[in-house]
Each structure stands twice: as C-alpha cells, then as structure tokens.
Amino acid sequence: MTPDVRYVREAMFQTACHGGFVGVVGESGAGKSTLREDLQDRINREGRQIVLIEPYVLAMEDNDQKGKTLKAVHIAEAILEAVSPGSSPKRSPEARFRQIHRALQESAKAGNKHLLLIEEAHGLPLPTLKHLKRFFELKSGFERLLGIVLIGQTELAQKLSENNPAVREVVQRCEVVTLLPLTDGKLEGYLKHKFARAGADVTQILAQSAIDAVAERLTVKSRSSKGTELHSLLYPLAVNNLVSAAMNQAAELGFDTVDGDVVRGV
C-alpha cells in the first residue's frame, strides 16, 4: 500500500469515526471501490458502531436529460431507511428534514456514528452537491451527526473546485484527496506487496526488466502546446491486468519468469 493510498484510507476511516467531509478522487481503476470495500470491512472487523448510508447510484447522471439524477430527497430517504428502517418519509421537505434530524439524534444517543458514502459522485448534479452542506451541518449540540465521503472520478475534483462559485460553501467544508498513479518508484513496492499477499516473492516471478516494461507500457505520450507530455496510466487495475496477461503468456511459452520482452509482447 502506497503512502497516498494509506492517507486516503485513513481519511475515509477517520471521517466515518469522527465526522468530516471528504471527496476521494481517482481515475478509473485507481482503487476507489477497493477502498470503499476496505472501509466496510474495517468497520465490521473492528466492531465499530457506524451506520453506513449508501444511496442507490446505478445509472446516475448529473442532469435529467442524460438519465436519473440523485436528488436531496433520495439522500434523505436513504438516511431514514438506514437509521430508522420502516419509517415513512414525511411529504413536505421541511418536515422530512426534521424527521431525519430526529432519527439521527436518536441513533446517536444509542451510540451510533453515521457515514453518508456516495460512489460515482462525479455524477452528482450541482444542486445536490449544494444540499450536502445542509446534511453535513446536522448536529446534536456541538456534535455533527453525519460524516460524508464522496468517491468519484476526476470530474468530481472539477465540480469541487474553489473556482466553482455554485458550490463554494460545500468546497470550503470538503477536503479533496486524490489517488495518484504508481509513479516515482511506487510500482515496484505495489507489486511486491501484491505478490506477498498471495504468498509469493515478486523477484522470483517478475524480472526487473518486466517491471520497467510495465511502467513503459502504461505511460503514454501526448502532444500539446507545451510540447510532448507524459501521462501515467499506472493505476492498480491496469497494472494488475497487464501483469496477469504477461504471466499467462510466460506460462504458455514455458518461461520460469516474466521479462520485459514478454510484457511488451502482450
């Protein structure tokens, strides 16, 4: 686990335990879903009294022309269902909001913490992002009742930019953390950790030339007004897929180890 991933993992866990507002940003395949699963597992493993609230986001889009949007009312319904199962939401927005506030207060009295976790958050419409501020500010005395973690692709960072006046009040409260690619020597450490978890020694399976070739294959060049720029695709999913394909190719060829030529040939 790289220092970047450890920091994001801990930021998510601390938000679950103590409240806060965090936006986790990463490219596709950067490990966002794995971190969400790890958070759920850690909460269960450590026996934490944390109610995890995950609104249904399948096929969510950021406007009604493209598809279904996740609105504040849907988040309210998800919170109520999680902390007070079976309760029917009030019809008027204000009554429903008071109902949620009371339900969270009662749950907190029972010793529970609450975390609202929204995946694919880059698909949230701006009005819903603005409404998150009101959910976040629900309190019992001085204690906040709801932590919030948003998980999304790089478009989420653009929506949560300080230059976006539409959501400035949300941005001021939200810490954005980014899952970075496995550059600057982190690739080798990641592979060592990955193989060790499977009870294997990476040096017995991948030659150094293979690791170098993985880095080379997953770094693309593009031309811009500034000249040639390098863009890294060294994210866990892409690395795992390329290494698996190279290992299968080496096995078919009868090689004991994977070298750079094998990686470049898949």
mmCIF file of C-alpha atoms in Angstrom:
data_model
loop_
_atom_site.group_PDB
_atom_site.id
_atom_site.type_symbol
_atom_site.label_atom_id
_atom_site.label_comp_id
_atom_site.label_asym_id
_atom_site.label_seq_id
_atom_site.Cartn_x
_atom_site.Cartn_y
_atom_site.Cartn_z
ATOM 1 C CA MET A 1 0.000 0.000 0.000
ATOM 2 C CA THR A 2 1.496 3.312 -1.090
ATOM 3 C CA PRO A 3 1.643 6.354 1.225
ATOM 4 C CA ASP A 4 -1.022 8.056 -0.928
ATOM 5 C CA VAL A 5 -3.428 5.142 -0.545
ATOM 6 C CA ARG A 6 -2.713 4.844 3.187
ATOM 7 C CA TYR A 7 -3.540 8.524 3.632
ATOM 8 C CA VAL A 8 -6.819 8.259 1.689
ATOM 9 C CA ARG A 9 -7.748 5.052 3.543
ATOM 10 C CA GLU A 10 -7.168 6.708 6.908
ATOM 11 C CA ALA A 11 -9.002 9.887 5.869
ATOM 12 C CA MET A 12 -12.076 7.815 4.992
ATOM 13 C CA PHE A 13 -11.915 5.863 8.259
ATOM 14 C CA GLN A 14 -11.447 8.969 10.417
ATOM 15 C CA THR A 15 -14.413 10.584 8.661
ATOM 16 C CA ALA A 16 -16.502 7.512 9.457
ATOM 17 C CA CYS A 17 -15.426 7.531 13.118
ATOM 18 C CA HIS A 18 -15.288 11.233 13.905
ATOM 19 C CA GLY A 19 -17.205 13.041 11.159
ATOM 20 C CA GLY A 20 -15.911 15.300 8.434
ATOM 21 C CA PHE A 21 -16.414 15.804 4.726
ATOM 22 C CA VAL A 22 -14.026 14.149 2.252
ATOM 23 C CA GLY A 23 -14.010 13.844 -1.532
ATOM 24 C CA VAL A 24 -11.936 10.930 -2.866
ATOM 25 C CA VAL A 25 -10.891 11.459 -6.485
ATOM 26 C CA GLY A 26 -9.199 8.984 -8.808
ATOM 27 C CA GLU A 27 -9.093 7.792 -12.394
ATOM 28 C CA SER A 28 -10.967 4.645 -13.377
ATOM 29 C CA GLY A 29 -9.054 1.671 -11.962
ATOM 30 C CA ALA A 30 -7.259 3.724 -9.298
ATOM 31 C CA GLY A 31 -8.668 1.589 -6.474
ATOM 32 C CA LYS A 32 -11.627 3.673 -5.295
ATOM 33 C CA SER A 33 -14.064 0.762 -4.987
ATOM 34 C CA THR A 34 -11.422 -1.313 -3.203
ATOM 35 C CA LEU A 35 -11.043 1.445 -0.615
ATOM 36 C CA ARG A 36 -14.810 1.538 -0.102
ATOM 37 C CA GLU A 37 -14.873 -2.230 0.425
ATOM 38 C CA ASP A 38 -11.892 -1.964 2.768
ATOM 39 C CA LEU A 39 -13.710 0.689 4.811
ATOM 40 C CA GLN A 40 -16.780 -1.525 5.209
ATOM 41 C CA ASP A 41 -14.587 -4.493 6.150
ATOM 42 C CA ARG A 42 -12.599 -2.445 8.677
ATOM 43 C CA ILE A 43 -15.759 -1.123 10.326
ATOM 44 C CA ASN A 44 -17.053 -4.689 10.696
ATOM 45 C CA ARG A 45 -13.692 -6.126 11.756
ATOM 46 C CA GLU A 46 -13.154 -3.542 14.480
ATOM 47 C CA GLY A 47 -16.755 -3.734 15.661
ATOM 48 C CA ARG A 48 -17.405 -0.017 15.193
ATOM 49 C CA GLN A 49 -20.929 1.307 15.731
ATOM 50 C CA ILE A 50 -21.040 3.104 12.407
ATOM 51 C CA VAL A 51 -24.142 3.195 10.235
ATOM 52 C CA LEU A 52 -23.023 3.265 6.600
ATOM 53 C CA ILE A 53 -25.533 5.040 4.358
ATOM 54 C CA GLU A 54 -25.097 4.374 0.624
ATOM 55 C CA PRO A 55 -27.734 5.846 -1.711
ATOM 56 C CA TYR A 56 -28.513 3.826 -4.824
ATOM 57 C CA VAL A 57 -26.455 5.329 -7.665
ATOM 58 C CA LEU A 58 -26.843 2.858 -10.547
ATOM 59 C CA ALA A 59 -27.041 4.732 -13.881
ATOM 60 C CA MET A 60 -26.807 8.089 -12.098
ATOM 61 C CA GLU A 61 -26.211 11.130 -14.312
ATOM 62 C CA ASP A 62 -25.640 14.782 -13.478
ATOM 63 C CA ASN A 63 -28.720 16.054 -15.319
ATOM 64 C CA ASP A 64 -32.205 14.764 -16.091
ATOM 65 C CA GLN A 65 -31.624 14.840 -19.860
ATOM 66 C CA LYS A 66 -28.903 12.171 -19.647
ATOM 67 C CA GLY A 67 -30.623 9.917 -17.117
ATOM 68 C CA LYS A 68 -31.636 9.713 -13.469
ATOM 69 C CA THR A 69 -30.158 12.260 -11.085
ATOM 70 C CA LEU A 70 -29.551 11.695 -7.388
ATOM 71 C CA LYS A 71 -31.515 14.400 -5.611
ATOM 72 C CA ALA A 72 -31.514 15.546 -1.991
ATOM 73 C CA VAL A 73 -34.822 13.737 -1.450
ATOM 74 C CA HIS A 74 -33.207 10.414 -2.444
ATOM 75 C CA ILE A 75 -30.360 11.012 0.018
ATOM 76 C CA ALA A 76 -32.914 11.851 2.721
ATOM 77 C CA GLU A 77 -34.777 8.606 2.030
ATOM 78 C CA ALA A 78 -31.530 6.599 2.194
ATOM 79 C CA ILE A 79 -30.588 8.172 5.543
ATOM 80 C CA LEU A 80 -34.020 7.498 7.024
ATOM 81 C CA GLU A 81 -34.051 3.901 5.786
ATOM 82 C CA ALA A 82 -30.614 3.267 7.317
ATOM 83 C CA VAL A 83 -31.185 4.827 10.755
ATOM 84 C CA SER A 84 -34.927 4.271 11.159
ATOM 85 C CA PRO A 85 -35.939 1.294 8.984
ATOM 86 C CA GLY A 86 -39.627 1.117 8.189
ATOM 87 C CA SER A 87 -40.320 4.802 8.842
ATOM 88 C CA SER A 88 -42.300 6.534 6.108
ATOM 89 C CA PRO A 89 -40.715 9.800 4.935
ATOM 90 C CA LYS A 90 -42.772 12.931 5.548
ATOM 91 C CA ARG A 91 -44.129 14.579 2.430
ATOM 92 C CA SER A 92 -43.003 18.160 2.830
ATOM 93 C CA PRO A 93 -39.259 18.867 2.526
ATOM 94 C CA GLU A 94 -39.028 20.681 5.884
ATOM 95 C CA ALA A 95 -40.979 18.020 7.784
ATOM 96 C CA ARG A 96 -38.863 15.314 6.166
ATOM 97 C CA PHE A 97 -35.668 17.131 7.122
ATOM 98 C CA ARG A 98 -36.818 17.471 10.763
ATOM 99 C CA GLN A 99 -37.722 13.786 10.731
ATOM 100 C CA ILE A 100 -34.213 12.864 9.559
ATOM 101 C CA HIS A 101 -32.630 15.144 12.155
ATOM 102 C CA ARG A 102 -34.598 13.494 14.969
ATOM 103 C CA ALA A 103 -33.821 9.992 13.649
ATOM 104 C CA LEU A 104 -30.084 10.763 13.537
ATOM 105 C CA GLN A 105 -30.219 12.235 17.048
ATOM 106 C CA GLU A 106 -31.934 9.129 18.427
ATOM 107 C CA SER A 107 -29.443 6.875 16.667
ATOM 108 C CA ALA A 108 -26.545 8.937 18.054
ATOM 109 C CA LYS A 109 -27.976 8.579 21.579
ATOM 110 C CA ALA A 110 -27.740 4.809 21.071
ATOM 111 C CA GLY A 111 -24.002 5.242 20.429
ATOM 112 C CA ASN A 112 -24.007 5.182 16.642
ATOM 113 C CA LYS A 113 -21.933 7.228 14.224
ATOM 114 C CA HIS A 114 -23.234 7.828 10.707
ATOM 115 C CA LEU A 115 -21.431 7.998 7.373
ATOM 116 C CA LEU A 116 -23.039 9.030 4.100
ATOM 117 C CA LEU A 117 -20.967 7.447 1.324
ATOM 118 C CA ILE A 118 -21.756 8.229 -2.307
ATOM 119 C CA GLU A 119 -19.916 6.416 -5.102
ATOM 120 C CA GLU A 120 -19.812 7.738 -8.675
ATOM 121 C CA ALA A 121 -20.110 11.179 -7.073
ATOM 122 C CA HIS A 122 -18.799 12.855 -10.230
ATOM 123 C CA GLY A 123 -22.353 12.250 -11.479
ATOM 124 C CA LEU A 124 -23.940 14.363 -8.739
ATOM 125 C CA PRO A 125 -25.776 17.416 -10.067
ATOM 126 C CA LEU A 126 -24.663 20.750 -8.623
ATOM 127 C CA PRO A 127 -27.940 21.353 -6.727
ATOM 128 C CA THR A 128 -27.458 18.049 -4.873
ATOM 129 C CA LEU A 129 -23.859 18.946 -4.044
ATOM 130 C CA LYS A 130 -25.113 22.234 -2.602
ATOM 131 C CA HIS A 131 -27.703 20.416 -0.475
ATOM 132 C CA LEU A 132 -24.985 18.212 1.064
ATOM 133 C CA LYS A 133 -23.938 21.233 3.133
ATOM 134 C CA ARG A 134 -27.280 21.143 4.935
ATOM 135 C CA PHE A 135 -26.975 17.417 5.692
ATOM 136 C CA PHE A 136 -23.414 17.920 6.914
ATOM 137 C CA GLU A 137 -24.487 20.670 9.307
ATOM 138 C CA LEU A 138 -26.990 18.486 11.176
ATOM 139 C CA LYS A 139 -25.878 18.450 14.814
ATOM 140 C CA SER A 140 -26.776 17.255 18.287
ATOM 141 C CA GLY A 141 -25.392 20.020 20.473
ATOM 142 C CA PHE A 142 -21.895 20.675 19.164
ATOM 143 C CA GLU A 143 -21.514 17.201 17.635
ATOM 144 C CA ARG A 144 -22.094 16.644 13.938
ATOM 145 C CA LEU A 145 -24.416 13.744 13.238
ATOM 146 C CA LEU A 146 -23.244 12.824 9.742
ATOM 147 C CA GLY A 147 -19.865 12.361 8.095
ATOM 148 C CA ILE A 148 -19.762 12.459 4.294
ATOM 149 C CA VAL A 149 -17.446 10.680 1.842
ATOM 150 C CA LEU A 150 -17.820 11.312 -1.885
ATOM 151 C CA ILE A 151 -15.995 8.937 -4.242
ATOM 152 C CA GLY A 152 -15.639 9.786 -7.909
ATOM 153 C CA GLN A 153 -13.513 10.260 -10.991
ATOM 154 C CA THR A 154 -11.573 13.391 -11.882
ATOM 155 C CA GLU A 155 -14.736 15.276 -12.868
ATOM 156 C CA LEU A 156 -15.584 15.345 -9.153
ATOM 157 C CA ALA A 157 -12.470 17.420 -8.466
ATOM 158 C CA GLN A 158 -13.596 19.867 -11.148
ATOM 159 C CA LYS A 159 -17.023 20.190 -9.544
ATOM 160 C CA LEU A 160 -15.401 20.704 -6.132
ATOM 161 C CA SER A 161 -13.005 23.329 -7.433
ATOM 162 C CA GLU A 162 -12.621 26.541 -5.441
ATOM 163 C CA ASN A 163 -13.207 28.332 -8.742
ATOM 164 C CA ASN A 164 -16.755 26.966 -8.935
ATOM 165 C CA PRO A 165 -18.922 29.643 -7.271
ATOM 166 C CA ALA A 166 -22.052 27.460 -7.411
ATOM 167 C CA VAL A 167 -20.733 25.111 -4.709
ATOM 168 C CA ARG A 168 -18.304 27.393 -2.867
ATOM 169 C CA GLU A 169 -19.867 26.731 0.551
ATOM 170 C CA VAL A 170 -19.511 22.967 0.040
ATOM 171 C CA VAL A 171 -15.932 23.278 -1.215
ATOM 172 C CA GLN A 172 -14.968 25.228 1.906
ATOM 173 C CA ARG A 173 -16.053 22.268 4.046
ATOM 174 C CA CYS A 174 -14.794 19.389 1.897
ATOM 175 C CA GLU A 175 -11.228 18.034 1.841
ATOM 176 C CA VAL A 176 -10.419 16.613 -1.595
ATOM 177 C CA VAL A 177 -7.879 13.765 -1.611
ATOM 178 C CA THR A 178 -6.548 12.234 -4.824
ATOM 179 C CA LEU A 179 -5.450 8.688 -5.639
ATOM 180 C CA LEU A 180 -2.270 9.150 -7.660
ATOM 181 C CA PRO A 181 -0.721 6.728 -10.184
ATOM 182 C CA LEU A 182 2.053 4.340 -9.131
ATOM 183 C CA THR A 183 4.887 6.550 -10.360
ATOM 184 C CA ASP A 184 8.143 7.660 -8.676
ATOM 185 C CA GLY A 185 9.183 4.148 -7.689
ATOM 186 C CA LYS A 186 5.819 3.172 -6.180
ATOM 187 C CA LEU A 187 5.123 0.499 -8.820
ATOM 188 C CA GLU A 188 7.780 -1.902 -7.540
ATOM 189 C CA GLY A 189 6.581 -1.542 -3.947
ATOM 190 C CA TYR A 190 2.987 -2.117 -5.017
ATOM 191 C CA LEU A 191 3.885 -5.320 -6.903
ATOM 192 C CA LYS A 192 5.994 -6.569 -4.001
ATOM 193 C CA HIS A 193 3.049 -6.039 -1.637
ATOM 194 C CA LYS A 194 0.574 -7.606 -4.076
ATOM 195 C CA PHE A 195 2.637 -10.766 -4.556
ATOM 196 C CA ALA A 196 3.488 -11.023 -0.842
ATOM 197 C CA ARG A 197 -0.228 -11.080 -0.002
ATOM 198 C CA ALA A 198 -0.506 -14.127 -2.260
ATOM 199 C CA GLY A 199 2.480 -15.749 -0.517
ATOM 200 C CA ALA A 200 4.861 -15.176 -3.432
ATOM 201 C CA ASP A 201 8.146 -13.350 -3.995
ATOM 202 C CA VAL A 202 7.826 -10.899 -6.867
ATOM 203 C CA THR A 203 11.539 -11.204 -7.716
ATOM 204 C CA GLN A 204 11.037 -14.911 -8.446
ATOM 205 C CA ILE A 205 8.264 -14.160 -10.939
ATOM 206 C CA LEU A 206 8.949 -10.746 -12.488
ATOM 207 C CA ALA A 207 12.380 -9.722 -13.712
ATOM 208 C CA GLN A 208 13.327 -6.081 -13.194
ATOM 209 C CA SER A 209 13.038 -5.610 -16.949
ATOM 210 C CA ALA A 210 9.392 -6.716 -16.703
ATOM 211 C CA ILE A 211 8.608 -4.095 -14.053
ATOM 212 C CA ASP A 212 10.321 -1.448 -16.160
ATOM 213 C CA ALA A 213 8.324 -2.574 -19.201
ATOM 214 C CA VAL A 214 5.042 -2.338 -17.260
ATOM 215 C CA ALA A 215 5.884 1.272 -16.380
ATOM 216 C CA GLU A 216 6.796 1.943 -20.008
ATOM 217 C CA ARG A 217 3.640 0.340 -21.435
ATOM 218 C CA LEU A 218 1.374 2.281 -19.083
ATOM 219 C CA THR A 219 2.929 5.681 -19.727
ATOM 220 C CA VAL A 220 1.554 7.437 -22.792
ATOM 221 C CA LYS A 221 2.885 10.446 -24.647
ATOM 222 C CA SER A 222 0.708 13.235 -25.934
ATOM 223 C CA ARG A 223 1.446 16.434 -27.793
ATOM 224 C CA SER A 224 0.192 19.778 -26.556
ATOM 225 C CA SER A 225 1.041 23.439 -26.910
ATOM 226 C CA LYS A 226 3.682 22.868 -24.224
ATOM 227 C CA GLY A 227 5.333 20.095 -26.230
ATOM 228 C CA THR A 228 5.351 16.373 -25.528
ATOM 229 C CA GLU A 229 3.728 15.445 -22.219
ATOM 230 C CA LEU A 230 3.766 12.113 -20.383
ATOM 231 C CA HIS A 231 0.542 10.789 -18.888
ATOM 232 C CA SER A 232 0.692 7.863 -16.477
ATOM 233 C CA LEU A 233 -1.898 5.081 -16.537
ATOM 234 C CA LEU A 234 -0.125 3.233 -13.712
ATOM 235 C CA TYR A 235 -3.233 2.536 -11.659
ATOM 236 C CA PRO A 236 -3.804 -0.769 -9.837
ATOM 237 C CA LEU A 237 -6.435 -2.176 -12.211
ATOM 238 C CA ALA A 238 -4.374 -1.528 -15.360
ATOM 239 C CA VAL A 239 -1.201 -2.840 -13.684
ATOM 240 C CA ASN A 240 -2.963 -5.986 -12.464
ATOM 241 C CA ASN A 241 -4.440 -6.712 -15.904
ATOM 242 C CA LEU A 242 -1.121 -6.229 -17.727
ATOM 243 C CA VAL A 243 0.885 -8.299 -15.226
ATOM 244 C CA SER A 244 -1.711 -11.109 -15.295
ATOM 245 C CA ALA A 245 -1.641 -11.192 -19.099
ATOM 246 C CA ALA A 246 2.169 -11.272 -19.095
ATOM 247 C CA MET A 247 2.266 -14.097 -16.531
ATOM 248 C CA ASN A 248 -0.201 -16.141 -18.593
ATOM 249 C CA GLN A 249 1.862 -15.520 -21.728
ATOM 250 C CA ALA A 250 5.068 -16.572 -19.956
ATOM 251 C CA ALA A 251 3.393 -19.768 -18.727
ATOM 252 C CA GLU A 252 2.226 -20.621 -22.251
ATOM 253 C CA LEU A 253 5.773 -20.111 -23.544
ATOM 254 C CA GLY A 254 7.228 -22.253 -20.762
ATOM 255 C CA PHE A 255 9.247 -19.424 -19.160
ATOM 256 C CA ASP A 256 10.072 -19.540 -15.446
ATOM 257 C CA THR A 257 9.938 -15.757 -15.074
ATOM 258 C CA VAL A 258 8.365 -12.823 -16.864
ATOM 259 C CA ASP A 259 10.824 -10.471 -18.551
ATOM 260 C CA GLY A 260 10.446 -7.179 -20.378
ATOM 261 C CA ASP A 261 10.059 -8.792 -23.791
ATOM 262 C CA VAL A 262 7.046 -10.789 -22.588
ATOM 263 C CA VAL A 263 5.381 -7.662 -21.169
ATOM 264 C CA ARG A 264 5.988 -5.734 -24.376
ATOM 265 C CA GLY A 265 4.569 -8.636 -26.388
ATOM 266 C CA VAL A 266 1.155 -8.877 -24.742
#
